[in-house]
Amino acid sequence: MPDHSPARAPSPASAPHGRPPSPPVTVRSFGRSLAGRTTPVALTADVDRLDPVPGIARGSGCSYGDQAWCSGGRVVTAPDDVVVDGDHVEVGGGVVLRDLVARLWPLGWTLAVLPGSLAVTVGGAIAADVHGKNHPTAGSFGRLVARLDLVTPTGTHVLGPGDEAFHATTGGMGLTGVVRRARLALVAQPTAWADHETRPIRGASALREAMRSALGTHHHVAAWVDLAGPDVRGIVEATTVGVPAPNGTDAPVPGGPRIHVPPLPTAAITRATIRIGNAARFRRARATRVAVPVADALFPLEAVGGFPHLYGPDGFVQHQVVVPDGAEDLLDDLLGRYRDLPVVPALVVLKRLGPAGPGHLSFPRAGWTIAVDLPAGDRRLGRHLDAMDHDVAAVGGRVYLAKDATADPATVAAMHPRLDEWRSIADRLDPDHVVTSDMDRRLGLRRPARPAKPPGGGLPDTDQPSSEHRTTDGEHRDA
Amino acid sequence: MRDGLGRLQRVVLLGGTSDIGRAIVDRVVATRGVAEVVLAGRDRDGLERGAAELTATGVAVSVVALDARDPGEVVAAAVDECLQAPTDVVVHAIGMLPHDDRDGVAPGLAAAVFDVNTTGSGVMLLAAARRLQDQGHGTLVALSSVAAVRARPDNLVYGAAKAGYDALARGLADQVRGSGARVLVVRPGFVHSSMTATHDVAPLARQPEDVAAAVDRALDRPDRPGATVVWVPAAMAAVALGIRLLPGRALAAAARRIADDPDADHHQGGASGNDAAADLGADPGARP
């Protein structure tokens, strides 16, 4: 989007070079609990700087909140071309990882970092600095990036590791500009088969112990946790990729979901259905070690499309935090608090994270990360999550911004000691704060937040003040 | 910005001393974790008192001077000032209710009612809707009245003024639909408030908190053409349909009967139309 004369500030819908303006569209968070109206614009080859119109890059829309749209402004989509170049790949920011992996695996290459969902784009993976189940050894996505071309209101910047704008962009939630292209390092993956071990475990500390020991023999470790049952229990899953094919043929590449959940009039996920489903899953689980396709072992979110519809019209939010090593007491405390929430903790995943990378706002740091899917229909949830975030901040932990839909601006600021440094870098790339999202506005990331929410915002537990009992028999009242 | 649980960050109340307006603000502050409230109105002392009450609950409050009888440009500028930062909900709760008996309303007072309820309030709705449309999100809550559906002999001036306001608000709802912003048109029946304190209580009377609860629920409903109007109580929709279909003569007779009914709720008497005129910025609740 080239410069327009300052006299004619372009509207969100006016596209450069006489292309017909596209109408605003409604976009939703992955959890379907938030929506916005925004105007899509493609980042074409002739554009080397962003128009002075509020906007943010948008990939596949896999963020759980309002990260990737700008109400009343634009969403910018990046190109999706792929060129394999030796042990690197040159990709457009709009390339979906599933498509990229489908190109790479048959050639014997893969990316060392792949998130649990392959539906995300390269640009989104950079903006969230995503991690896989192998974070302790592989680091986060930013580590693969050898170069990125960032389109900003001040022009296109070619950035590499060591540039402060590069590290402000990895994990920067898209708020430094649009990743047009990136050069990613590849690693060899001899086969698309995996050595996959599962172990059902009872008790939180036993789960952690099992995960630590699994990391001694496998690269990818995660635990599915049941917090809806009578006590904490879970299944540790450990995976090593690229093992010899058991029958001499290579495993299929991920093909995307085969089952799609349509919109449902009401929630299928309730405390009762989760309790029954989790109990069945735990009871069925055995200690096993088998060879499975990598796609089946590492990308559980690939199995079912549209699963957020299971939460009904209100959708869900995901609460993901990292609790640093040494604060395991808080982790145990959080497990208890999730169990006591007014809504059921529907899907719970526990992972180990390794040391923090250089991204200013990147999520990972050495410790435990827990991700919990929660039905969004009950506003009382807010108080509980605010209090948990507060305690996580107090031990030096963080919320994962790519998942957030509920956090308090002041708490988020407290979790990110390098926020001011990041702001000044982003301001140099975009002095007029053109690049913005609804999340940016909600959390005050680029600009200091407005006053913090009062402690305990959200419905008190006993609540629903009803005035039905009031006398309305003609007595005059002053409200 | 609204969050994933429907909690809000910034709420603006035009008519900052209105009982219904405050009930709505108090409710969303209590249930939706609001961080910042702007109170705009004419009664500086009343606004400061309200600001102190809200500040005590932990909310950041600012106060803006706003007078419905100022020139249109001044009114619009004051609304713009309220909406400088991204705003989730704007509540418009300004209106005056004269005593409109068989003697009618004095000309000066009638003009003031139109000035406040239609002209000045209309300018505010236009300015607020424009602003929300530009920001691409947020809800404008326009406090109309059942009286807007049909002006009856016993509230002719008020009803006629609210009819203009109501038509504008519904038109704005259609205009902003698709932008991400939305307009809710709230039509309460009789609501106990400082504006109606000296008036006869009508059937189906409700408290400001009832209006607040209905608005709170409506904030979570998806925006559809049929979902613009919020009746309080919900049964008022049927009553209003009846009132609209009644012949004029029957309507006048019914109004007289209610007024003369010795069992009906009483006058507190006292306040004259002039007092009401002095009470600009009070509630828009109305008699059905």
PDB file of N, CA and C in Angstrom, chain A residues 451-452, chain B residues 34-38 54-55 58-62:
ATOM      1  N   PRO A 451      -6.721   3.194  32.467  1.00  0.00           N
ATOM      2  CA  PRO A 451      -6.702   2.693  33.847  1.00  0.00           C
ATOM      3  C   PRO A 451      -7.020   1.204  33.932  1.00  0.00           C
ATOM      4  N   ALA A 452      -6.394   0.548  34.868  1.00  0.00           N
ATOM      5  CA  ALA A 452      -6.601  -0.884  35.034  1.00  0.00           C
ATOM      6  C   ALA A 452      -8.018  -1.156  35.495  1.00  0.00           C
TER       7      ALA A 452
ATOM      8  N   VAL B  34     -15.972  -2.961  34.132  1.00  0.00           N
ATOM      9  CA  VAL B  34     -15.670  -1.721  33.419  1.00  0.00           C
ATOM     10  C   VAL B  34     -14.536  -0.975  34.132  1.00  0.00           C
ATOM     11  N   ALA B  35     -13.568  -0.465  33.342  1.00  0.00           N
ATOM     12  CA  ALA B  35     -12.426   0.229  33.935  1.00  0.00           C
ATOM     13  C   ALA B  35     -12.620   1.737  33.955  1.00  0.00           C
ATOM     14  N   GLU B  36     -13.385   2.260  32.993  1.00  0.00           N
ATOM     15  CA  GLU B  36     -13.437   3.707  32.822  1.00  0.00           C
ATOM     16  C   GLU B  36     -14.856   4.136  32.453  1.00  0.00           C
ATOM     17  N   VAL B  37     -15.356   5.173  33.152  1.00  0.00           N
ATOM     18  CA  VAL B  37     -16.694   5.693  32.882  1.00  0.00           C
ATOM     19  C   VAL B  37     -16.589   7.190  32.643  1.00  0.00           C
ATOM     20  N   VAL B  38     -17.319   7.678  31.644  1.00  0.00           N
ATOM     21  CA  VAL B  38     -17.435   9.112  31.420  1.00  0.00           C
ATOM     22  C   VAL B  38     -18.873   9.510  31.717  1.00  0.00           C
ATOM     23  N   LEU B  54     -18.823   6.318  41.848  1.00  0.00           N
ATOM     24  CA  LEU B  54     -18.231   5.312  40.970  1.00  0.00           C
ATOM     25  C   LEU B  54     -16.742   5.141  41.245  1.00  0.00           C
ATOM     26  N   THR B  55     -16.061   6.246  41.543  1.00  0.00           N
ATOM     27  CA  THR B  55     -14.630   6.157  41.844  1.00  0.00           C
ATOM     28  C   THR B  55     -14.407   5.259  43.056  1.00  0.00           C
ATOM     29  N   GLY B  58     -13.747   1.769  42.381  1.00  0.00           N
ATOM     30  CA  GLY B  58     -12.506   1.415  41.703  1.00  0.00           C
ATOM     31  C   GLY B  58     -12.480   1.759  40.224  1.00  0.00           C
ATOM     32  N   VAL B  59     -13.498   2.480  39.754  1.00  0.00           N
ATOM     33  CA  VAL B  59     -13.560   2.844  38.344  1.00  0.00           C
ATOM     34  C   VAL B  59     -12.921   4.222  38.150  1.00  0.00           C
ATOM     35  N   ALA B  60     -12.239   4.406  37.033  1.00  0.00           N
ATOM     36  CA  ALA B  60     -11.722   5.741  36.687  1.00  0.00           C
ATOM     37  C   ALA B  60     -12.847   6.529  36.022  1.00  0.00           C
ATOM     38  N   VAL B  61     -13.178   7.691  36.573  1.00  0.00           N
ATOM     39  CA  VAL B  61     -14.326   8.457  36.079  1.00  0.00           C
ATOM     40  C   VAL B  61     -13.866   9.828  35.611  1.00  0.00           C
ATOM     41  N   SER B  62     -14.387  10.256  34.468  1.00  0.00           N
ATOM     42  CA  SER B  62     -14.195  11.652  34.093  1.00  0.00           C
ATOM     43  C   SER B  62     -15.564  12.265  33.825  1.00  0.00           C
TER      44      SER B  62
END
